[in-house]
Tab-separated table of C-alpha atoms (C1' of nucleotides) in Angstrom:
chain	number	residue	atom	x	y	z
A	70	UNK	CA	-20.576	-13.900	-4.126
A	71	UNK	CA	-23.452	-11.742	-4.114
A	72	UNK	CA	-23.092	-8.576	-5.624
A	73	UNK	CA	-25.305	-6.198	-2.975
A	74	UNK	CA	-24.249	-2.691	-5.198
A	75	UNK	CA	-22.282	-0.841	-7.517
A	76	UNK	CA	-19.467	-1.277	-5.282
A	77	UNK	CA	-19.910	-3.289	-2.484
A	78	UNK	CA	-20.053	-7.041	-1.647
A	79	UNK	CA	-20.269	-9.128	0.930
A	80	UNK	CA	-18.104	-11.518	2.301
A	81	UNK	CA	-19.190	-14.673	4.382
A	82	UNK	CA	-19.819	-12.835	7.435
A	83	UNK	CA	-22.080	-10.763	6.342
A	84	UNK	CA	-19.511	-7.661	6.116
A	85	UNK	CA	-19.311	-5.289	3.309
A	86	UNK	CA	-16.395	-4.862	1.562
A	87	UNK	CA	-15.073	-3.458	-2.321
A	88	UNK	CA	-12.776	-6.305	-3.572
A	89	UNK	CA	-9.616	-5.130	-4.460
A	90	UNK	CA	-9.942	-2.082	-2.433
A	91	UNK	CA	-8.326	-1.484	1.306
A	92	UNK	CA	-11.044	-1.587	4.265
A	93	UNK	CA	-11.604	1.839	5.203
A	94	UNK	CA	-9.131	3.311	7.662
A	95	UNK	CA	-11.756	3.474	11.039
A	96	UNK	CA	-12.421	-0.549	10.251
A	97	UNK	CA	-8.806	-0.918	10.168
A	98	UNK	CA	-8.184	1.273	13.362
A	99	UNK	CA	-11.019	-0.425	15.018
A	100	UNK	CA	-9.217	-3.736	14.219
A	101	UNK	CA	-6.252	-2.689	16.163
A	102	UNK	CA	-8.268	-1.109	18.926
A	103	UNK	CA	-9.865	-4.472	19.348
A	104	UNK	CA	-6.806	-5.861	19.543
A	105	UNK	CA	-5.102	-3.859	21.688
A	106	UNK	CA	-8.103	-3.854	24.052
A	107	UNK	CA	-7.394	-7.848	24.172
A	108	UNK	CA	-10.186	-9.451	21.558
A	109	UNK	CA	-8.964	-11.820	19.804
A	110	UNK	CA	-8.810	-11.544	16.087
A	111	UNK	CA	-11.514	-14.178	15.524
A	112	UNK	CA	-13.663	-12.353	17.546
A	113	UNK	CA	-12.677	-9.339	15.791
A	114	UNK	CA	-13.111	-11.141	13.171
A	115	UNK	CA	-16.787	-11.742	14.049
A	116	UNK	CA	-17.435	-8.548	15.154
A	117	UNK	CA	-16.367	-6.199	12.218
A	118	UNK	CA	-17.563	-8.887	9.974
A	119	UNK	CA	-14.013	-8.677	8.304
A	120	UNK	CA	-12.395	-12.031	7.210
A	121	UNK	CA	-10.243	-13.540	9.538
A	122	UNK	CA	-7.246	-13.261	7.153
A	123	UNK	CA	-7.704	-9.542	6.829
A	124	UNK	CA	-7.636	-9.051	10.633
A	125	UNK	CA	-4.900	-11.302	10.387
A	126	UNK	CA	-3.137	-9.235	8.053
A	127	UNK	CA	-3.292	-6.311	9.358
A	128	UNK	CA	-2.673	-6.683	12.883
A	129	UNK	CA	0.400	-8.471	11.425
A	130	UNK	CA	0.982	-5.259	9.715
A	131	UNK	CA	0.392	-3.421	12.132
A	132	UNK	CA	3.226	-5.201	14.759
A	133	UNK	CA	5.553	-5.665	11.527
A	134	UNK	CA	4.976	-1.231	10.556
A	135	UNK	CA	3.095	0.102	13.344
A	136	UNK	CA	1.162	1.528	10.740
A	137	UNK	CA	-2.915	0.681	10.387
A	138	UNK	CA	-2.318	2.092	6.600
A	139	UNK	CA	-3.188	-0.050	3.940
A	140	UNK	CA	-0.211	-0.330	1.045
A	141	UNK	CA	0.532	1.827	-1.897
A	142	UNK	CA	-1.737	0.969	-4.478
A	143	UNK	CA	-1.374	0.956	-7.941
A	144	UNK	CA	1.663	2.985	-9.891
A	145	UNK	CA	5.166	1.906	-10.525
A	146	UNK	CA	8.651	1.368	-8.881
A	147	UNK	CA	10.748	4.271	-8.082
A	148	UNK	CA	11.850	5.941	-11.221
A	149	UNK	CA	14.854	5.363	-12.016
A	150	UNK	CA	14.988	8.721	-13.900
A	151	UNK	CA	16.194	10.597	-11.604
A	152	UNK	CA	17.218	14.148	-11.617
A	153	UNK	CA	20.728	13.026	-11.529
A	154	UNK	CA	20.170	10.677	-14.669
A	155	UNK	CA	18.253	12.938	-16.680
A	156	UNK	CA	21.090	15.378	-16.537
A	157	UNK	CA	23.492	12.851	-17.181
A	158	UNK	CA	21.436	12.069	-20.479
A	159	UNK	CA	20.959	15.671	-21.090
A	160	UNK	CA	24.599	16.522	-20.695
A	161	UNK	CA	25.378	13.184	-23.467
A	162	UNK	CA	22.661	14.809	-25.845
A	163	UNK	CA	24.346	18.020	-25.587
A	164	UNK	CA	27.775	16.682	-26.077
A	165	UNK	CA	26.388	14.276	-28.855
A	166	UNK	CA	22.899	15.288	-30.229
A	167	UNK	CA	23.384	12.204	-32.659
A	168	UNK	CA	23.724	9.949	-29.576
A	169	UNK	CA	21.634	7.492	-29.391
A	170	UNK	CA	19.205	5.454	-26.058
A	171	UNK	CA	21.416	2.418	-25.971
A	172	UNK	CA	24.595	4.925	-25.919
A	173	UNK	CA	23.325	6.756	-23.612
A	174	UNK	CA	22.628	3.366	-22.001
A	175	UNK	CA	25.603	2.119	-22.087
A	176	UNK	CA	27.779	5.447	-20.633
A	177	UNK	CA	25.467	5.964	-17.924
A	178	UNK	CA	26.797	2.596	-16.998
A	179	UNK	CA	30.261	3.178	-17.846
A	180	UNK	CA	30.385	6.358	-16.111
A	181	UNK	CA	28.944	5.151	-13.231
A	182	UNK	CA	25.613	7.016	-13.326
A	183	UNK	CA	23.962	4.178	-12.770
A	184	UNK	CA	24.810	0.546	-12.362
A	185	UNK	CA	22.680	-2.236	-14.194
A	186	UNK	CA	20.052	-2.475	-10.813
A	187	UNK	CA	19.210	1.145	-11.984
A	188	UNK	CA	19.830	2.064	-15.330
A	189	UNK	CA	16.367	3.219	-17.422
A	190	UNK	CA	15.927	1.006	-20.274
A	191	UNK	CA	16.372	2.263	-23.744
A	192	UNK	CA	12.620	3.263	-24.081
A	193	UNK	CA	12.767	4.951	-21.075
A	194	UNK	CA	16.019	6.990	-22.522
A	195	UNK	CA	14.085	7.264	-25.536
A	196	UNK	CA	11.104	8.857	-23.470
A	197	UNK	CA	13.380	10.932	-21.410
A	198	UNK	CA	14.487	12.376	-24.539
A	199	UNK	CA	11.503	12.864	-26.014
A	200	UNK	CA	9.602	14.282	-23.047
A	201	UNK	CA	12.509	16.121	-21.036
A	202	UNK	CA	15.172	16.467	-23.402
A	203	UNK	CA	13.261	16.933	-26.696
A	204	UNK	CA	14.127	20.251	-27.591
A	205	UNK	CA	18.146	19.519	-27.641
A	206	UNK	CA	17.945	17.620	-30.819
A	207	UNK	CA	15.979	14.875	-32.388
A	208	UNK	CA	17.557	12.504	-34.342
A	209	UNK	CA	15.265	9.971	-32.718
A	210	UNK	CA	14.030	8.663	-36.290
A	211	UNK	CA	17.141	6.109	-36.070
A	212	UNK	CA	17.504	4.878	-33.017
A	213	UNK	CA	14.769	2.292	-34.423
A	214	UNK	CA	17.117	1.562	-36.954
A	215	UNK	CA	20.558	1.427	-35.185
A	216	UNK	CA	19.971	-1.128	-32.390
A	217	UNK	CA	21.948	-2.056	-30.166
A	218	UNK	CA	25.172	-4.188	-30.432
A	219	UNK	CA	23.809	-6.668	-28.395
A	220	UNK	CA	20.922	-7.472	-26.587
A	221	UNK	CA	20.725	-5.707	-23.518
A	222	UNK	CA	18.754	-6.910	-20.806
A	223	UNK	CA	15.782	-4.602	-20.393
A	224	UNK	CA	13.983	-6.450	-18.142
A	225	UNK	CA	13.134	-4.705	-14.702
A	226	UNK	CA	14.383	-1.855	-13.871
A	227	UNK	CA	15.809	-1.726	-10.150
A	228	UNK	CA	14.371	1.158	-8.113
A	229	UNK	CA	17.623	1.569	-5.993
A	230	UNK	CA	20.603	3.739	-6.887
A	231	UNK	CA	23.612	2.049	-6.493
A	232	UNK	CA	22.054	-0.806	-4.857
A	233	UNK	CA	24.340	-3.535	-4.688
A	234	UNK	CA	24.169	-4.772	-1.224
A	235	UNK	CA	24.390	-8.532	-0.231
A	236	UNK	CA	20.080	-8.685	-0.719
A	237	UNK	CA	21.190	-7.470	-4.082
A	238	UNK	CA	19.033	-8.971	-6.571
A	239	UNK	CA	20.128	-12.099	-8.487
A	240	UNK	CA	18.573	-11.333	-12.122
A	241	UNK	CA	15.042	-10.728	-10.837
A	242	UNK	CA	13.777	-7.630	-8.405
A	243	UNK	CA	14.930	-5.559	-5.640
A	244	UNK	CA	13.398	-4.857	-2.642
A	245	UNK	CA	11.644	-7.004	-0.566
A	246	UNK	CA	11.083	-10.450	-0.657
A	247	UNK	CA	7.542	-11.588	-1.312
A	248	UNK	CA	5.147	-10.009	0.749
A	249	UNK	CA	8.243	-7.833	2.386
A	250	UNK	CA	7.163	-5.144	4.919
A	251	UNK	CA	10.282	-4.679	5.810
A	252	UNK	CA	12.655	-4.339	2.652
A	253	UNK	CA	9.613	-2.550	0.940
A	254	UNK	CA	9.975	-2.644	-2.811
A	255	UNK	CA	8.683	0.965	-3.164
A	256	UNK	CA	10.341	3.727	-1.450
A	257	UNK	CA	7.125	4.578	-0.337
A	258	UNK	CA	6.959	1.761	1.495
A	259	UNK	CA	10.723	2.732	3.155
A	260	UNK	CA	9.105	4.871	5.185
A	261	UNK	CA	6.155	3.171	6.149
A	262	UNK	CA	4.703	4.836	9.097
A	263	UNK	CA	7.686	6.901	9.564
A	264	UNK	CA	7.485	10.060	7.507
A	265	UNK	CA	4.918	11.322	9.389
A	266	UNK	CA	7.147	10.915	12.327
A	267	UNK	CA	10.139	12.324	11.292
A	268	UNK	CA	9.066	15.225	9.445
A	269	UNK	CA	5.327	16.092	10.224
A	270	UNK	CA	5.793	19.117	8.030
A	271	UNK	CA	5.669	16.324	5.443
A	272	UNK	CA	2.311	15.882	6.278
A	273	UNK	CA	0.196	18.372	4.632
A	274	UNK	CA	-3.220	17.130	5.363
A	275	UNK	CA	-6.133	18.300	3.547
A	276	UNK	CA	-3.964	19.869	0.684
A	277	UNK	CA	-6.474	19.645	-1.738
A	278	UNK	CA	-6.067	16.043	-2.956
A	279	UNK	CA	-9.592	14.628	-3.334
A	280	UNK	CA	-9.824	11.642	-1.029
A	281	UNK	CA	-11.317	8.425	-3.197
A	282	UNK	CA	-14.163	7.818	-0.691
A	283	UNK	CA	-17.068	7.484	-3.399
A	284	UNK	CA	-16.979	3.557	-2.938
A	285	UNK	CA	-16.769	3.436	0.562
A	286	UNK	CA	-19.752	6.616	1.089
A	287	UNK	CA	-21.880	3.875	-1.165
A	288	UNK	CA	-21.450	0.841	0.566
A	289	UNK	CA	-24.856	1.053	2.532
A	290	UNK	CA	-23.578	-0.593	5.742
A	291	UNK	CA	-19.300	-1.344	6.319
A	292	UNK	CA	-21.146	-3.334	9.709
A	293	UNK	CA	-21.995	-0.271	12.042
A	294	UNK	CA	-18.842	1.115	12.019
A	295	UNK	CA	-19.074	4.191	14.184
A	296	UNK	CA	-16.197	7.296	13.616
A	297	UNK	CA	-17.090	8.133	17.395
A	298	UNK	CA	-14.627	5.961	18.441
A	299	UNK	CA	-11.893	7.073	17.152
A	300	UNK	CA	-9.210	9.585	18.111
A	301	UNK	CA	-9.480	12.442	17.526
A	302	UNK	CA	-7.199	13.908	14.418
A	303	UNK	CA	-8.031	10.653	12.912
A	304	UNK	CA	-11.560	12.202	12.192
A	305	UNK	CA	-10.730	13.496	9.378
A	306	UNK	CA	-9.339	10.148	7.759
A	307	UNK	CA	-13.066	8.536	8.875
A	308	UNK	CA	-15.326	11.892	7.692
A	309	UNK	CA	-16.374	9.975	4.579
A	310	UNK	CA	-17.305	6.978	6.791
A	311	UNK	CA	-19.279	9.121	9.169
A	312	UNK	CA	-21.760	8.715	6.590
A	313	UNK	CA	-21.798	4.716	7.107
A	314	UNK	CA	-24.324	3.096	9.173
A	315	UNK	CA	-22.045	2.263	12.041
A	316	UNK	CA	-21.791	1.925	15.369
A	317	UNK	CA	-18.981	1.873	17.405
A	318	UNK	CA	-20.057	3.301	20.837
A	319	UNK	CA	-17.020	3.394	23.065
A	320	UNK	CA	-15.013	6.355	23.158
A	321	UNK	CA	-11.556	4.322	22.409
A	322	UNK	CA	-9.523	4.499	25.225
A	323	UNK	CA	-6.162	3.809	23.141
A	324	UNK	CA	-5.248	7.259	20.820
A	325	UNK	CA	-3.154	4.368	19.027
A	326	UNK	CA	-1.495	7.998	17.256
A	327	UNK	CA	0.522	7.163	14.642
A	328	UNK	CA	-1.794	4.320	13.140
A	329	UNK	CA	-2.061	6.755	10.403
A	330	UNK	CA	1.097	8.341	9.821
A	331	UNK	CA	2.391	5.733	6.866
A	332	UNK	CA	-0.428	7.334	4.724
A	333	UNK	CA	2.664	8.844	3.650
A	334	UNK	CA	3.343	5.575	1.330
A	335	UNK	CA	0.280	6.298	-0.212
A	336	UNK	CA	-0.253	8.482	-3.452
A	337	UNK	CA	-2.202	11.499	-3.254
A	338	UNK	CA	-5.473	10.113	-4.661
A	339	UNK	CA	-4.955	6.942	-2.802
A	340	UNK	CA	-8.098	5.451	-1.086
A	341	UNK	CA	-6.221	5.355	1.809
A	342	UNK	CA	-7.240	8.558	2.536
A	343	UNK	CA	-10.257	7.371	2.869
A	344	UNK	CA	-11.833	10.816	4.641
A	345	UNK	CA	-9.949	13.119	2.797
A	346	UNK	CA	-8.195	15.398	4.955
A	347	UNK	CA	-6.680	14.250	8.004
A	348	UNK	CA	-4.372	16.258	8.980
A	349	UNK	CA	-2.279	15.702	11.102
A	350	UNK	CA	-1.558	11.748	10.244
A	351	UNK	CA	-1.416	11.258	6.821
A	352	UNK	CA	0.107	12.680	4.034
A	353	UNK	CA	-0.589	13.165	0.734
A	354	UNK	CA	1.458	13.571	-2.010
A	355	UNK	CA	4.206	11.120	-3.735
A	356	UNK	CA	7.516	11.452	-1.934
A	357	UNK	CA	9.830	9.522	-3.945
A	358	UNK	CA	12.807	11.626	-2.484
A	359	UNK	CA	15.285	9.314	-1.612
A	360	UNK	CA	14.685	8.664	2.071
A	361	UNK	CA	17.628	8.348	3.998
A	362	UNK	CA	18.514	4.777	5.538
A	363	UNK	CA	15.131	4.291	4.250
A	364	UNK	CA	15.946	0.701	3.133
A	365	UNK	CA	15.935	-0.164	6.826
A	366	UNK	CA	13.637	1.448	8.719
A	367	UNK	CA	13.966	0.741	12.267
A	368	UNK	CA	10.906	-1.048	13.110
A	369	UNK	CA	11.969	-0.984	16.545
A	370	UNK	CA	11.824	2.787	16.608
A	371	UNK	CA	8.747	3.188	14.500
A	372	UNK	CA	6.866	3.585	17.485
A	373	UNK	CA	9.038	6.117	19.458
A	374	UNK	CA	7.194	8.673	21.014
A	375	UNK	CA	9.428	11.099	20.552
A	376	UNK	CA	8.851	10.467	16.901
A	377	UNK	CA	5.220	11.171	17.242
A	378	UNK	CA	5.181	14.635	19.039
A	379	UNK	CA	2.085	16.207	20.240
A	380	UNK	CA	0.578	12.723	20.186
A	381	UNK	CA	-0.023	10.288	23.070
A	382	UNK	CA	2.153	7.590	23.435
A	383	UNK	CA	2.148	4.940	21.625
A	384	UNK	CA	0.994	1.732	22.876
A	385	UNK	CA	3.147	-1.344	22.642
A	386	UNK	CA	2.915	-3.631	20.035
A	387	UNK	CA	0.307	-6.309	19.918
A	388	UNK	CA	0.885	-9.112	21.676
A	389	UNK	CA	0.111	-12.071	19.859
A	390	UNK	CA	-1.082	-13.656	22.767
A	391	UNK	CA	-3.778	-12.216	24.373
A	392	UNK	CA	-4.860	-13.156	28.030
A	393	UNK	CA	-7.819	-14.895	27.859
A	394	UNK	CA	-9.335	-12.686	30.599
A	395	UNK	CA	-9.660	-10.533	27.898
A	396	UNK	CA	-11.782	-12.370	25.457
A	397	UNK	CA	-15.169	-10.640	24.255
A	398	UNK	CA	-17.943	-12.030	23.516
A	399	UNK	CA	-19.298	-10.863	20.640
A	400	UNK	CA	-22.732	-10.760	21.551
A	401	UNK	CA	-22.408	-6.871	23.038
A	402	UNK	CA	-19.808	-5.477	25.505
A	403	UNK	CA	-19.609	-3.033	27.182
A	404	UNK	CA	-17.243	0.415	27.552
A	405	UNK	CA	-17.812	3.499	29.302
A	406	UNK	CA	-22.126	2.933	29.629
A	407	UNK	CA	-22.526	2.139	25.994
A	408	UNK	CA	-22.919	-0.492	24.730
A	409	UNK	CA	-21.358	-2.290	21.410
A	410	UNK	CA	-24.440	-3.769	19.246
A	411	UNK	CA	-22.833	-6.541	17.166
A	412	UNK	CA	-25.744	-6.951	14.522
B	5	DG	C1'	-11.830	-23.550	16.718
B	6	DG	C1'	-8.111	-20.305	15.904
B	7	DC	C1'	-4.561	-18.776	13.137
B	8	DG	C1'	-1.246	-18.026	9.241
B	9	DT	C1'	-0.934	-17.810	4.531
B	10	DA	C1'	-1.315	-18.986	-0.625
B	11	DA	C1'	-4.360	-18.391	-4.257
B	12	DC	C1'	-7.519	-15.691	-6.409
B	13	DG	C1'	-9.828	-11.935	-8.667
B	14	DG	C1'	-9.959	-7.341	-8.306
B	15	DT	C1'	-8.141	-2.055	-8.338
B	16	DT	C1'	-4.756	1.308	-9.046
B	17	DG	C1'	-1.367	4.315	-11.141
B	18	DA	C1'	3.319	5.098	-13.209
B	19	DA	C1'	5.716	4.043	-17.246
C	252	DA	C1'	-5.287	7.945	-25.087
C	253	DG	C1'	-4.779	3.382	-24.298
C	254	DT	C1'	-2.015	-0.487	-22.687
C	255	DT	C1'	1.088	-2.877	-19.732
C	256	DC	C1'	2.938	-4.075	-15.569
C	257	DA	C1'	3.581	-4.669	-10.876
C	258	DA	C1'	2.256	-3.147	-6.812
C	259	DC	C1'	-1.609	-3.525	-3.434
C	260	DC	C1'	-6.273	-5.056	-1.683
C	261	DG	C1'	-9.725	-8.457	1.014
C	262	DT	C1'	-11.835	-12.886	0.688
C	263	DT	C1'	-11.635	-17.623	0.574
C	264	DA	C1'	-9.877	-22.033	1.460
C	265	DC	C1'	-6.565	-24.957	3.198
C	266	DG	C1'	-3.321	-26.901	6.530
DNA sequence: GGCGTAACGGTTGAA
DNA sequence: AGTTCAACCGTTACG
């Protein structure tokens, strides 16, 4: 694979992109619009110069979430240290500032604090105490020493309270199954393309959070990818790529609004955010508050419109089959007088 | 030829 | 401060 910059590299058709890193939000947008316009994904394949599996992907993310957002990178599972379990511990340390992790352990089970899908492992306790609940006491020194009475299983720790539902897990994780957009193993992912829905107050927009756009401002040419196209509010997600070499000429009929709104799975500094501050459809910020019923998100009502308020209305979801009226060549087409240059 | 997806190597960020 | 781990990414190759 030939290494073009710093950052960039290009895949077999000639399209830029950062491995390991999502495709910038307008390419992903622009995938969708394609889509929705009736282009088949190898043609939009061709066009954006975006493998065929990542068009793939996330149109099938897109139908599955109604959300154009790329994942939650990076970090960790829901804590399991919640507010509720650090007072728990807090409240043992008080009652017993010789207690030690693997008591503490075991009561939060025994009291029901948490059940063994949830409870923090003994380092975590240990941490907890250290870092939140240092100053009660600190008899810490020992708990090295005095072990536990038996080996406690410290594998994962499950990111649900109290989950114990039939997709319960069976010794191994929570959450989804693999490659689960649905039963989301991060609560971020609950509320995929929803937060921004339900509580657009949740979305604070350009708060401050330095979007991670220094790859994507590099990569000398993401294949003429123009941020005229898209609608407007989502502007501010494609700022950094207004900088790119591309060329998307046709005002995009479809608003698609709420392509953006799952940014709200995404960390603050997440490269989702591609352009930094758009406002109104993503947010920023970790929201690990536990999100109501947010183990099953209706997917059906992800696309509401009522959800989306001062937005246009969504359009349906994808149709996997597209009319084959609608196919494109990718040698140039045409919308609204201009004129899409593929190369 | 088009499509879905597993494998792969990479990035990221909480613990 | 550095490491680990588990999430995600897009590309590639295969069926």
């Amino acid at each position: 694979m030939e290494i073009i910059n710093l950052y960039g590299e290009v895949n077999q058709l000639g399209g830029v992109f950062v491995n390991g890193r999502p495709l910038p939000n307008p390419v992903r947008l622009r995938i969708v619009e394609l889509a929705q316009l009736g282009m088949r994904p190898c043609d939009i394949s061709r066009q954006l110069r975006v493998s065929h599996g990542c068009v793939s992907k996330i149109l099938a993310r897109y139908n599955e979430t109604g959300s154009i957002l790329p994942g939650a990178i990076g970090g960790s599972k829901p804590r399991v240290t919640t507010p509720a379990v650090v007072k728990s511990i807090r409240d043992y340390k008080q009652g017993d500032p010789g207690i030690f992790a693997w008591e503490i352990r075991d009561r939060l089970l025994s009291d029901g604090v948490c059940d063994k899908y949830n409870v923090p492992s003994v380092s975590s306790i240990s941490r907890i105490l250290r870092n939140k609940i240092g100053t009660l006491s600190e008899p810490r020194q020992c708990e090295s020493i005095k072990t536990p009475p038996a080996p406690l299983q410290y594998g994962p720790v499950y990111p649900y309270p109290s989950y114990s539902g039939p997709g319960a897990p069976t010794g191994t994780r929570t959450g989804s199954g693999p490659a689960g957009h649905i039963g989301l193993p991060r609560s971020w992912h609950n509320f995929l393309g929803i937060r921004a829905f339900m509580d657009p107050a949740a979305v604070p927009g350009s708060d401050g959070h330095p979007a991670k756009v220094e790859e994507w401002t590099s990569v000398p040419s993401m294949t003429n990818m123009s941020s005229r196209s898209f609608p407007p509010g989502i502007h501010g997600a494609e700022k950094s790529n207004n900088e790119l070499d591309v060329r998307f000429p046709q005002q995009s009929s479809s608003s698609l609004p709420g392509y953006l709104s799952a940014c709200a799975h995404s960390p603050p500094n997440q490269y989702c955010v591609y352009g930094g501050p758009a406002t109104n459809y993503m947010s920023t910020g970790h929201h690990w508050q536990p999100q109501p019923s947010s183990l099953t998100p209706s997917l059906n009502s992800r696309m509401t419109p009522s959800l989306s308020p001062g937005l246009t209305q969504r359009k349906p979801p994808l149709n996997k089959h597209h009319h084959p009226a609608h196919r494109l060549s990718s040698a140039s087409w045409r919308h609204g007088g201009n004129t899409m240059d593929v190369k």
